[in-house]
PDB file of N, CA and C in Angstrom:
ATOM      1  N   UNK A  28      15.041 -26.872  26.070  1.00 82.00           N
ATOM      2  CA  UNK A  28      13.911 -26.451  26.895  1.00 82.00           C
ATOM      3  C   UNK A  28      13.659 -24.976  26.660  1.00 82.00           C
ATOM      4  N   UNK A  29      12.481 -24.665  26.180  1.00 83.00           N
ATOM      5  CA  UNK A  29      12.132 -22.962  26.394  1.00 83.00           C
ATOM      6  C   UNK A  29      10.748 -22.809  27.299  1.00 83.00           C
ATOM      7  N   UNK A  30      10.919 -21.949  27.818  1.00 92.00           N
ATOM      8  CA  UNK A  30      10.193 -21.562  28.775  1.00 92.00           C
ATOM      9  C   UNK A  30       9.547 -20.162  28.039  1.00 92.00           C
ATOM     10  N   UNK A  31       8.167 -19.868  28.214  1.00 90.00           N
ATOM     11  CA  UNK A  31       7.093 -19.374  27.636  1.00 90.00           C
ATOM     12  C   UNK A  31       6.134 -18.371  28.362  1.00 90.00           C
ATOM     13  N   UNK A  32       6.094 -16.962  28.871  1.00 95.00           N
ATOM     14  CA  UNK A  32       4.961 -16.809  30.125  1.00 95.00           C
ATOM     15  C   UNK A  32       3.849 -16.508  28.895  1.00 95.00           C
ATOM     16  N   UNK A  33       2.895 -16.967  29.101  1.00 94.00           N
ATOM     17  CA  UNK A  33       1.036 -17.029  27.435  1.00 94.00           C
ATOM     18  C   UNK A  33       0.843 -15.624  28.034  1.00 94.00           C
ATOM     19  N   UNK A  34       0.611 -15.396  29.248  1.00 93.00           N
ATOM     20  CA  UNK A  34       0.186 -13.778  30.071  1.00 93.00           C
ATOM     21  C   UNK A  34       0.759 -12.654  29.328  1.00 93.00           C
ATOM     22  N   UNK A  35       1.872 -13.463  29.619  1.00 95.00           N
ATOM     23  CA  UNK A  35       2.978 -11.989  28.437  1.00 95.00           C
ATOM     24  C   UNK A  35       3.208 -11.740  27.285  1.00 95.00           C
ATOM     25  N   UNK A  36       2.951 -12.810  26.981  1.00 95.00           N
ATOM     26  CA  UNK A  36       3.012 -13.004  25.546  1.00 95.00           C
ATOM     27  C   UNK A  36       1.811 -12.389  24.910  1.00 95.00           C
ATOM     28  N   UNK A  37       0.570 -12.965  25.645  1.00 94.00           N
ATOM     29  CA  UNK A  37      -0.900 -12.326  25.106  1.00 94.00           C
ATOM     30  C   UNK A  37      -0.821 -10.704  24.848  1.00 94.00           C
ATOM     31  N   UNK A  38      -0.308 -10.285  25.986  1.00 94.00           N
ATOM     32  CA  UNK A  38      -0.948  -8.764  26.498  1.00 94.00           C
ATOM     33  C   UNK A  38       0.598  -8.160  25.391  1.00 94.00           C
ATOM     34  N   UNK A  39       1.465  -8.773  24.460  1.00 95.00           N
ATOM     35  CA  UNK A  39       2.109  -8.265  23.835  1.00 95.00           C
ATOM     36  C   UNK A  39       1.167  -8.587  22.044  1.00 95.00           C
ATOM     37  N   UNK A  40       0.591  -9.909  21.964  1.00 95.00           N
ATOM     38  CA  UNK A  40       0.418  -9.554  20.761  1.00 95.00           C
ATOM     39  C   UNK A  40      -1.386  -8.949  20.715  1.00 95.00           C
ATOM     40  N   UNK A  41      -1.814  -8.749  22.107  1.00 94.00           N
ATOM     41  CA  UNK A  41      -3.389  -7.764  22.086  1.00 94.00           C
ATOM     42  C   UNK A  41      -2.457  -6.334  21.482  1.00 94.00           C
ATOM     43  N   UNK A  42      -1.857  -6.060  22.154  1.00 95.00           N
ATOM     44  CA  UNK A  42      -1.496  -4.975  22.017  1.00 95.00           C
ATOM     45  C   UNK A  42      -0.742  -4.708  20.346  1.00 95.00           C
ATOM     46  N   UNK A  43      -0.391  -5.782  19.943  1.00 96.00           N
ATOM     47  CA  UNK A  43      -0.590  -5.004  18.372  1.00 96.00           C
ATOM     48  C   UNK A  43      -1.616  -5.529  17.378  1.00 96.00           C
ATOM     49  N   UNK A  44      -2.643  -6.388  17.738  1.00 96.00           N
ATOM     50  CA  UNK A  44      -4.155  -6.593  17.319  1.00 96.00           C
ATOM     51  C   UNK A  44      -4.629  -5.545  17.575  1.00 96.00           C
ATOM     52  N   UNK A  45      -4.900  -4.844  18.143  1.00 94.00           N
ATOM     53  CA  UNK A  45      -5.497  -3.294  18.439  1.00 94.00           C
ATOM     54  C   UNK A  45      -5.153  -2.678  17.365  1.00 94.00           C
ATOM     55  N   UNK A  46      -3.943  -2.424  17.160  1.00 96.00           N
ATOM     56  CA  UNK A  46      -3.409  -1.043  16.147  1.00 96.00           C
ATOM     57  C   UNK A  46      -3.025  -1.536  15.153  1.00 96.00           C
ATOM     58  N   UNK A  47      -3.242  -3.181  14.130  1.00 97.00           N
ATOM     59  CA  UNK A  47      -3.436  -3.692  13.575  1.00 97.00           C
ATOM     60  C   UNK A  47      -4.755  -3.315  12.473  1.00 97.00           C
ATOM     61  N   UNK A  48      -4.648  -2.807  11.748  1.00 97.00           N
ATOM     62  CA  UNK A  48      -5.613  -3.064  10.288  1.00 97.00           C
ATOM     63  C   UNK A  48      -6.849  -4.335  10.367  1.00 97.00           C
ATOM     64  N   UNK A  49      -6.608  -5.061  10.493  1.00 96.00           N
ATOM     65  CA  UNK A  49      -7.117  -6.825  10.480  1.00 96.00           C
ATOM     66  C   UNK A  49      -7.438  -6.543  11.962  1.00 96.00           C
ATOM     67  N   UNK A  50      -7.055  -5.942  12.891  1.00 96.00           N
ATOM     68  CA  UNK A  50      -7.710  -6.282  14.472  1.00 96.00           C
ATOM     69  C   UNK A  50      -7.612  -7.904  14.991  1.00 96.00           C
ATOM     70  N   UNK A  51      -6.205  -8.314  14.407  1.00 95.00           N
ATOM     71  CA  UNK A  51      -5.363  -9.634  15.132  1.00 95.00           C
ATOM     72  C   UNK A  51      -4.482  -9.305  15.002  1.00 95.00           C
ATOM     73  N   UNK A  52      -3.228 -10.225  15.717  1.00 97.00           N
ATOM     74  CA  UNK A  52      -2.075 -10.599  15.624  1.00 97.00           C
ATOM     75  C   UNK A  52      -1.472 -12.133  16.163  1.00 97.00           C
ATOM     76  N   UNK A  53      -0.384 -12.704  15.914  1.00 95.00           N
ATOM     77  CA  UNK A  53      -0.181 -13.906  16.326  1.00 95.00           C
ATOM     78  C   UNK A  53       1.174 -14.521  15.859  1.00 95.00           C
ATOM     79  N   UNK A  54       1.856 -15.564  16.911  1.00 94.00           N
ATOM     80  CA  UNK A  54       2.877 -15.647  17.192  1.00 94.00           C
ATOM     81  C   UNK A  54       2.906 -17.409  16.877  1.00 94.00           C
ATOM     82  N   UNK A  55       3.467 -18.461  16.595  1.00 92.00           N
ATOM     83  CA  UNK A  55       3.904 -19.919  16.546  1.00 92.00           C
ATOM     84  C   UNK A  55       4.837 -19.583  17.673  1.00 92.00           C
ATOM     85  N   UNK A  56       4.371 -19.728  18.450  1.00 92.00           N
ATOM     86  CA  UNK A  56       4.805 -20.667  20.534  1.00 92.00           C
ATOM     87  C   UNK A  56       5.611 -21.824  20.071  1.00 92.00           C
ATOM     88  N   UNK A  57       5.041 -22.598  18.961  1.00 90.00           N
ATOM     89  CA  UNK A  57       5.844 -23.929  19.394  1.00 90.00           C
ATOM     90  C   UNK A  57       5.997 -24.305  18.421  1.00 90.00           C
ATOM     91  N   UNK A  58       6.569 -25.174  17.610  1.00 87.00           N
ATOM     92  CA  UNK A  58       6.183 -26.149  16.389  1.00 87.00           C
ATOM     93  C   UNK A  58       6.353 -25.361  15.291  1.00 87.00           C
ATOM     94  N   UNK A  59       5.644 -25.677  13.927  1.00 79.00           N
ATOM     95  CA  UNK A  59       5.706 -25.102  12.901  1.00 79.00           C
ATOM     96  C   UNK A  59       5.403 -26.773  11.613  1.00 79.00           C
ATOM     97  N   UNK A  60       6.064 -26.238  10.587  1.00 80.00           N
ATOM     98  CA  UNK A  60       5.933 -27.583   9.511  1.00 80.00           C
ATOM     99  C   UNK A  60       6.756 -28.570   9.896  1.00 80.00           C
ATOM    100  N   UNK A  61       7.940 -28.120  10.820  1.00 82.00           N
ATOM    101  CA  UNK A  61       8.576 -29.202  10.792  1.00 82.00           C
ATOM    102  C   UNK A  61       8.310 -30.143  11.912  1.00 82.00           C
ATOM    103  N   UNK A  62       7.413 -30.108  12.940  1.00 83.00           N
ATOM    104  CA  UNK A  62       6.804 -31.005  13.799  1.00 83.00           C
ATOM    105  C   UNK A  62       5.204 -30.963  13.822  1.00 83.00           C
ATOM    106  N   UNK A  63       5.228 -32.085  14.554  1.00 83.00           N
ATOM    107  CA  UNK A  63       3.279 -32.458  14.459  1.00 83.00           C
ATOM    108  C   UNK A  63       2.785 -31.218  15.211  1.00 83.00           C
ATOM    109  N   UNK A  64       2.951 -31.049  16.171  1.00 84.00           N
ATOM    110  CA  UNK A  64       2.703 -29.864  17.055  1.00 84.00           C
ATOM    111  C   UNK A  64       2.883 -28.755  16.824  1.00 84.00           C
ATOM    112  N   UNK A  65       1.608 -27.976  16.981  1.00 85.00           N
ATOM    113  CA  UNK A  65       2.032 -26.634  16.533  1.00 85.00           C
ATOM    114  C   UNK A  65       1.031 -25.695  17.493  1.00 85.00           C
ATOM    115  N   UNK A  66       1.879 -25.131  18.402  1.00 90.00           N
ATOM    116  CA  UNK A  66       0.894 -24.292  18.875  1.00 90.00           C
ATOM    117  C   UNK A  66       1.279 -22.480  18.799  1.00 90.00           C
ATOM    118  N   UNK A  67      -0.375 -21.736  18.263  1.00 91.00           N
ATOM    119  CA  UNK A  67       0.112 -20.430  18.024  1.00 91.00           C
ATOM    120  C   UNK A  67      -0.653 -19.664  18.733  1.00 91.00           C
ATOM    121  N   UNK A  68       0.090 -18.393  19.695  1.00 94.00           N
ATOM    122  CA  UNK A  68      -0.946 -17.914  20.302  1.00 94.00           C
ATOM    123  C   UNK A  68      -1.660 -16.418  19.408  1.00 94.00           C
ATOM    124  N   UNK A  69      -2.904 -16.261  19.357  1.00 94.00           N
ATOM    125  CA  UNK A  69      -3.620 -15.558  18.677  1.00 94.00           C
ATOM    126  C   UNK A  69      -4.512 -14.292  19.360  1.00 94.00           C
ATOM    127  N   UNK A  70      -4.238 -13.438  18.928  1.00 95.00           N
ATOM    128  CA  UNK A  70      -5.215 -12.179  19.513  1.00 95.00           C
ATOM    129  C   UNK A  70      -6.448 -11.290  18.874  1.00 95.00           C
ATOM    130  N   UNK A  71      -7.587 -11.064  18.912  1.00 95.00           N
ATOM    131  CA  UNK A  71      -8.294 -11.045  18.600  1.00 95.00           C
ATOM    132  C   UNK A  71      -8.993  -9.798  19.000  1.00 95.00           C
ATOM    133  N   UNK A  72      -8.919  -8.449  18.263  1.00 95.00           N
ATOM    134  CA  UNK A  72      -9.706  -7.479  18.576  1.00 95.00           C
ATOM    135  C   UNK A  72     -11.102  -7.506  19.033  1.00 95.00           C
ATOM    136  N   UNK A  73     -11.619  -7.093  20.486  1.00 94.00           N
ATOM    137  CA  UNK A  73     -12.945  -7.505  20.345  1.00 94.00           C
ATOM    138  C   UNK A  73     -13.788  -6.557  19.120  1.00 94.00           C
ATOM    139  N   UNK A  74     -14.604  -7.467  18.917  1.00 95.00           N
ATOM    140  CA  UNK A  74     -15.602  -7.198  17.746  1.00 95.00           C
ATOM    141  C   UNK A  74     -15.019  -8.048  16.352  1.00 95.00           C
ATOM    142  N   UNK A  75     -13.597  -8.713  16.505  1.00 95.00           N
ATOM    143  CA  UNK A  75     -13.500  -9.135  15.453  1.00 95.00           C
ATOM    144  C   UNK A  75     -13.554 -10.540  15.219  1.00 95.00           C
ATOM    145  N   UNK A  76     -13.182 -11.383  14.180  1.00 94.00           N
ATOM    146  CA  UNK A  76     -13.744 -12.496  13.782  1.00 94.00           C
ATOM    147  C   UNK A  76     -12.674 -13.085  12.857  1.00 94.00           C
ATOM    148  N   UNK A  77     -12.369 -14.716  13.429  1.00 92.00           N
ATOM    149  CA  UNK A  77     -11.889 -15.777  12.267  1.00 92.00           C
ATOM    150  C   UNK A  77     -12.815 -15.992  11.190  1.00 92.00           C
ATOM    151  N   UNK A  78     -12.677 -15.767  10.480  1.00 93.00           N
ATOM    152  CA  UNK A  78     -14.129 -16.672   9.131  1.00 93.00           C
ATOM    153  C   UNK A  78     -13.663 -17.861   9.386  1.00 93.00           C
ATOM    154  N   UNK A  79     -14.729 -18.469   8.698  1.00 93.00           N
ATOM    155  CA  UNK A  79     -14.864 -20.171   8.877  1.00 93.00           C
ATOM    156  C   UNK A  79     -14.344 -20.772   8.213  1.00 93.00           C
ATOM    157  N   UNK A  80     -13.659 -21.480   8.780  1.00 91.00           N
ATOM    158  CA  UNK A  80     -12.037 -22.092   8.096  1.00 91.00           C
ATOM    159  C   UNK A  80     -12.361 -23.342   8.401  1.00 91.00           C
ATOM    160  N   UNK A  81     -11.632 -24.796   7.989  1.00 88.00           N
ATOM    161  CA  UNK A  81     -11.374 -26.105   8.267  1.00 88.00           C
ATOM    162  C   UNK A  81     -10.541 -26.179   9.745  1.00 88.00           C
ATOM    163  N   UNK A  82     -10.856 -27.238  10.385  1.00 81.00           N
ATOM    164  CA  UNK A  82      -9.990 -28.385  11.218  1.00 81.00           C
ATOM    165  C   UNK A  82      -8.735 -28.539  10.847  1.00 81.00           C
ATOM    166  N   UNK A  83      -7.608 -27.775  11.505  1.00 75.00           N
ATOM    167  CA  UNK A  83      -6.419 -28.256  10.685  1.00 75.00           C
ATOM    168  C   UNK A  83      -6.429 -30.264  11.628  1.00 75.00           C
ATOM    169  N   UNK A  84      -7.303 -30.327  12.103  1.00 79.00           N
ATOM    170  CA  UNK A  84      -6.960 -31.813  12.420  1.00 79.00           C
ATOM    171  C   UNK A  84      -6.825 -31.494  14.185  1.00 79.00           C
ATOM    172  N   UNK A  85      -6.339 -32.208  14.861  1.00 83.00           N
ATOM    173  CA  UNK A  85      -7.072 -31.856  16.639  1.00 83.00           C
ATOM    174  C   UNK A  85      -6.397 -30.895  16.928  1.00 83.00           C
ATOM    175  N   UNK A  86      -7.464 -30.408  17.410  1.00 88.00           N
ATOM    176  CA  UNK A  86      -6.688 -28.764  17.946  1.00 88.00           C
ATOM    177  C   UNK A  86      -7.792 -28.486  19.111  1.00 88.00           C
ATOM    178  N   UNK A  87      -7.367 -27.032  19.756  1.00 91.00           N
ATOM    179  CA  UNK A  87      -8.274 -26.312  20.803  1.00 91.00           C
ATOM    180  C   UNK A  87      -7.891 -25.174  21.188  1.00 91.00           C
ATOM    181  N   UNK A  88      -8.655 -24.787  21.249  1.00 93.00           N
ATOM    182  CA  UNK A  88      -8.904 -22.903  21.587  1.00 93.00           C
ATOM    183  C   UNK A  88      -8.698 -22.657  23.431  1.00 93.00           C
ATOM    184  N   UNK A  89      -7.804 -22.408  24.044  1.00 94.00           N
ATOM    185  CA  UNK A  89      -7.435 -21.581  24.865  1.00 94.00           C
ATOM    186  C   UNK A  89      -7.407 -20.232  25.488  1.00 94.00           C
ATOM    187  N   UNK A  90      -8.162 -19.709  26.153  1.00 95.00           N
ATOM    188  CA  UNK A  90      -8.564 -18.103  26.016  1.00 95.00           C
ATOM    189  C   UNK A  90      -8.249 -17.943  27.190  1.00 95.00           C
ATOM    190  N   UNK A  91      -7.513 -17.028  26.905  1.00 94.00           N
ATOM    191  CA  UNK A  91      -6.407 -16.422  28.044  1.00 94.00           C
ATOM    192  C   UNK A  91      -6.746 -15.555  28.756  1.00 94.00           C
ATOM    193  N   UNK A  92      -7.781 -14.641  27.800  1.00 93.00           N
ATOM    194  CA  UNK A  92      -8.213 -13.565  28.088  1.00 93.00           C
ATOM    195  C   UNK A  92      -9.761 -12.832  27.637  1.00 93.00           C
ATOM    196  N   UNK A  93     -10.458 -12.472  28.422  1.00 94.00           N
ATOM    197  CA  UNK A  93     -11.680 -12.112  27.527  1.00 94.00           C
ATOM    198  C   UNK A  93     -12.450 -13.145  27.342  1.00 94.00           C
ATOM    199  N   UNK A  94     -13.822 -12.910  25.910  1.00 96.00           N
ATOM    200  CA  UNK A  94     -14.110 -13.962  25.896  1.00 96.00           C
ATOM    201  C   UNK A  94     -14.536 -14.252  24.301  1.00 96.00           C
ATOM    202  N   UNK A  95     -14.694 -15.431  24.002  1.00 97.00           N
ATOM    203  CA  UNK A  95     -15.383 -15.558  22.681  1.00 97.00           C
ATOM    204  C   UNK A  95     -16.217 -16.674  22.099  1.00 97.00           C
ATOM    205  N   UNK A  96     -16.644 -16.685  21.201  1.00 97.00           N
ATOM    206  CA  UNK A  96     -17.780 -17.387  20.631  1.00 97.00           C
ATOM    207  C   UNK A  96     -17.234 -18.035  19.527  1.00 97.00           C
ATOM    208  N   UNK A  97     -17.365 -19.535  19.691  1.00 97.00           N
ATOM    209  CA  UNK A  97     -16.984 -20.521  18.846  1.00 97.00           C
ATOM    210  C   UNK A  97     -18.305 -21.343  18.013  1.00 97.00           C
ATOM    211  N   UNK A  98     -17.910 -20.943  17.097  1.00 96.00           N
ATOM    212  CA  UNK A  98     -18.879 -21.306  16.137  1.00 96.00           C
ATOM    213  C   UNK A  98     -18.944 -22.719  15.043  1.00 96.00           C
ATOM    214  N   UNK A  99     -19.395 -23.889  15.091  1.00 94.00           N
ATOM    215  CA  UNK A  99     -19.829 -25.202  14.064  1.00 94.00           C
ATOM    216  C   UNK A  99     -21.050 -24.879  13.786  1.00 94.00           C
ATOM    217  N   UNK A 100     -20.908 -24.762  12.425  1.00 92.00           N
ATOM    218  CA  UNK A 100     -22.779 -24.930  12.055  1.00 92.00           C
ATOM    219  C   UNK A 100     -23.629 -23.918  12.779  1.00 92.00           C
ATOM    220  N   UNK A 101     -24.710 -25.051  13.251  1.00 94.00           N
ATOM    221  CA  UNK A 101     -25.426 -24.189  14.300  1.00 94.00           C
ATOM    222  C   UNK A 101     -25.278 -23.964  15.462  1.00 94.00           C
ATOM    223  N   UNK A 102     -24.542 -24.750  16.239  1.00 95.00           N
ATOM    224  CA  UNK A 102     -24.105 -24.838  17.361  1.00 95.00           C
ATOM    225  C   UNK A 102     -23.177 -23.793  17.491  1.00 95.00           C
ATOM    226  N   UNK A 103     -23.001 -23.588  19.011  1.00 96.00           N
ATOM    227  CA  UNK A 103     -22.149 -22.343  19.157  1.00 96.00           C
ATOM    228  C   UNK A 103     -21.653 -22.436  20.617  1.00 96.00           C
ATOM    229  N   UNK A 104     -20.173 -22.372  21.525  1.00 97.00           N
ATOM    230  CA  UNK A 104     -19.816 -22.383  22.872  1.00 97.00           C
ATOM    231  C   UNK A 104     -19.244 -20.806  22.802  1.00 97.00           C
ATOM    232  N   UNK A 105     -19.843 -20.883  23.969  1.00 97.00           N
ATOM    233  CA  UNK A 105     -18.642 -19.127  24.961  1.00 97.00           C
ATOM    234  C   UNK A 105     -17.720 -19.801  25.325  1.00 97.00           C
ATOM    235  N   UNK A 106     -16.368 -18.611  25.020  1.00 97.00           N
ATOM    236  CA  UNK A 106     -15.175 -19.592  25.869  1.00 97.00           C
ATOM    237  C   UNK A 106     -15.220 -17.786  26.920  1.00 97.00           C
ATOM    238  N   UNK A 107     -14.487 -18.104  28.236  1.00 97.00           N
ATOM    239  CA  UNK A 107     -13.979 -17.045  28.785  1.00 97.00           C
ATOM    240  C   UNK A 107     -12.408 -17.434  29.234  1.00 97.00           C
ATOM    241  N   UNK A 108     -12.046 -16.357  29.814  1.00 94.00           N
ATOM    242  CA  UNK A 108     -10.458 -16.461  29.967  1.00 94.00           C
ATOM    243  C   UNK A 108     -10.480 -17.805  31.036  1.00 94.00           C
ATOM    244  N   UNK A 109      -8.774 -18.807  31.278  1.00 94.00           N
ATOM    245  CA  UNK A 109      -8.955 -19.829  31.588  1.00 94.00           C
ATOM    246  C   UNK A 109      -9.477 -20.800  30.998  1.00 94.00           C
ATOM    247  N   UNK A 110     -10.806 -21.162  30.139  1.00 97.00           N
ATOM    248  CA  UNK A 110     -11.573 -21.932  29.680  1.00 97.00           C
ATOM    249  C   UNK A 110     -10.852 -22.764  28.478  1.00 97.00           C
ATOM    250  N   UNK A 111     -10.637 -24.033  28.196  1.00 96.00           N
ATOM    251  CA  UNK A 111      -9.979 -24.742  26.850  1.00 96.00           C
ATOM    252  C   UNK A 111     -10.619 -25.682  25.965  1.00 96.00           C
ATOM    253  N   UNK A 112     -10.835 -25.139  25.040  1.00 95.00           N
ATOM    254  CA  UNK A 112     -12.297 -25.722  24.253  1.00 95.00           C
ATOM    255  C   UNK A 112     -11.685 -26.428  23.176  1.00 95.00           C
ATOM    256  N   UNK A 113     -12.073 -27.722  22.895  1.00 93.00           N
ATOM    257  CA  UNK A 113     -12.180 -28.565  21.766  1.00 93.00           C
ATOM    258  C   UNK A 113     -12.475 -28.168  20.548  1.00 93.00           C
ATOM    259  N   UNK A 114     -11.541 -27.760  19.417  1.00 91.00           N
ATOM    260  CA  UNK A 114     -12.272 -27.425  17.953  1.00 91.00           C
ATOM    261  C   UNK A 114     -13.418 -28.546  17.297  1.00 91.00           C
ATOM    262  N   UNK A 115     -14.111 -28.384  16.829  1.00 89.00           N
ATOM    263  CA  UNK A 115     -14.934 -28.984  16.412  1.00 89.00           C
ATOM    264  C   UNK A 115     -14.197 -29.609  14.981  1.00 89.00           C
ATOM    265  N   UNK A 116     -14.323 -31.314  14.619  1.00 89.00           N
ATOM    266  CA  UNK A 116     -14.161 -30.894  13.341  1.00 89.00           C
ATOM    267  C   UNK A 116     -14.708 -30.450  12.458  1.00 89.00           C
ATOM    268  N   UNK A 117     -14.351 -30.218  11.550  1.00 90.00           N
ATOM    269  CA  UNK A 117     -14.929 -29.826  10.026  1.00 90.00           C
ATOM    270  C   UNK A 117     -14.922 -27.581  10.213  1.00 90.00           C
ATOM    271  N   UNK A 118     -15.921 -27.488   9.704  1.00 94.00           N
ATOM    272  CA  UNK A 118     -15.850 -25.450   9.576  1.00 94.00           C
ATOM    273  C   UNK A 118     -16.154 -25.438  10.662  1.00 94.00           C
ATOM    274  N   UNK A 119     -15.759 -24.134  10.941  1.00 95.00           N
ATOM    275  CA  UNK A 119     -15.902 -23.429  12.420  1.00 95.00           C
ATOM    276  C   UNK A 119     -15.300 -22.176  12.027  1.00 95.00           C
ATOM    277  N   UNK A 120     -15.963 -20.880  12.933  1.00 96.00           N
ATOM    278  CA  UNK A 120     -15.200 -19.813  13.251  1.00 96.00           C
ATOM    279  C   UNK A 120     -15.280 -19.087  14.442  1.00 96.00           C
ATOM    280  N   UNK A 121     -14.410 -18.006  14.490  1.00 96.00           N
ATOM    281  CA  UNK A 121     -14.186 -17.431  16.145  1.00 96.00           C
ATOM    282  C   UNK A 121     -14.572 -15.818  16.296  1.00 96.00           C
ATOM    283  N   UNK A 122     -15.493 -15.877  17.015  1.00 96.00           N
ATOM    284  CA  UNK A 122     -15.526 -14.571  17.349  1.00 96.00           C
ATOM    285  C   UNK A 122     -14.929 -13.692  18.603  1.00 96.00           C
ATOM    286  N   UNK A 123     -14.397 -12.352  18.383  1.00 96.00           N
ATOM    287  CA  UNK A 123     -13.695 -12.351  20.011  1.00 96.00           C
ATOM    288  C   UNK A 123     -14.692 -10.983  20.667  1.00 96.00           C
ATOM    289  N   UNK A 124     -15.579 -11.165  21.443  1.00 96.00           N
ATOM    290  CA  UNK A 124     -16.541 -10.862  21.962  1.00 96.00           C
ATOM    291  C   UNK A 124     -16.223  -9.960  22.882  1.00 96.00           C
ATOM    292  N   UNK A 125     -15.206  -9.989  24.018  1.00 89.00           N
ATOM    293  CA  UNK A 125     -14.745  -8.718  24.821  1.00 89.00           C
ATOM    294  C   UNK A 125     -12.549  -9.495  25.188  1.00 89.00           C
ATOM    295  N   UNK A 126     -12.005  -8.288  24.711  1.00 81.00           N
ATOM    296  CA  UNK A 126     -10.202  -8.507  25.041  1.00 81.00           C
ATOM    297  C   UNK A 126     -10.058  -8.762  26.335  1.00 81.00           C
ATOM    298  N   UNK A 127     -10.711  -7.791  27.094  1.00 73.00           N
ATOM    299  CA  UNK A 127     -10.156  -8.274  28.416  1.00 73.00           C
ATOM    300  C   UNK A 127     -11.017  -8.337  29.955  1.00 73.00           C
TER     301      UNK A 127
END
């Protein structure tokens, strides 16, 4: 059993997305190659951006903090902190719109 606080964890890897080059940082919480599950928590300088990458297959965006803009195609959702959004399949990317 491991026990996890996302609060603390976030406000540790915002804090080196900031002073980060790339304006992210990010941690594997759970899982990895060797199980189906994999969850990683991710931080996102505001103003900065995932490029549009593939579906690794079902997943969802969790925003802990702040807010951001999820992007398929043309379509587009706001997530804000609290909020847990469905990846779309196929391309998509993330924008992180305000940290906190």
């Amino acid at each position: 059993m491991q026990k996890v606080s996302l609060a603390a964890l976030a406000r540790i890897e915002l804090e080196l997305a900031v002073r980060a080059p790339s304006g992210r940082s990010a941690r594997t919480v759970f899982g990895g190659y060797e199980h189906q599950l994999r969850q990683t928590l991710m931080a996102l300088r505001a103003g900065e951006s995932l490029s549009e990458h593939e579906n690794p297959g079902e997943a969802t965006l969790h925003v802990l903090e702040g807010r951001v803009l999820l992007r398929a195609g043309e379509t587009s959702w706001n997530g804000s902190a609290d909020d847990l959004m469905t990846i779309p399949d196929g391309l998509h990317s993330v924008d992180a719109l305000r940290t906190a």
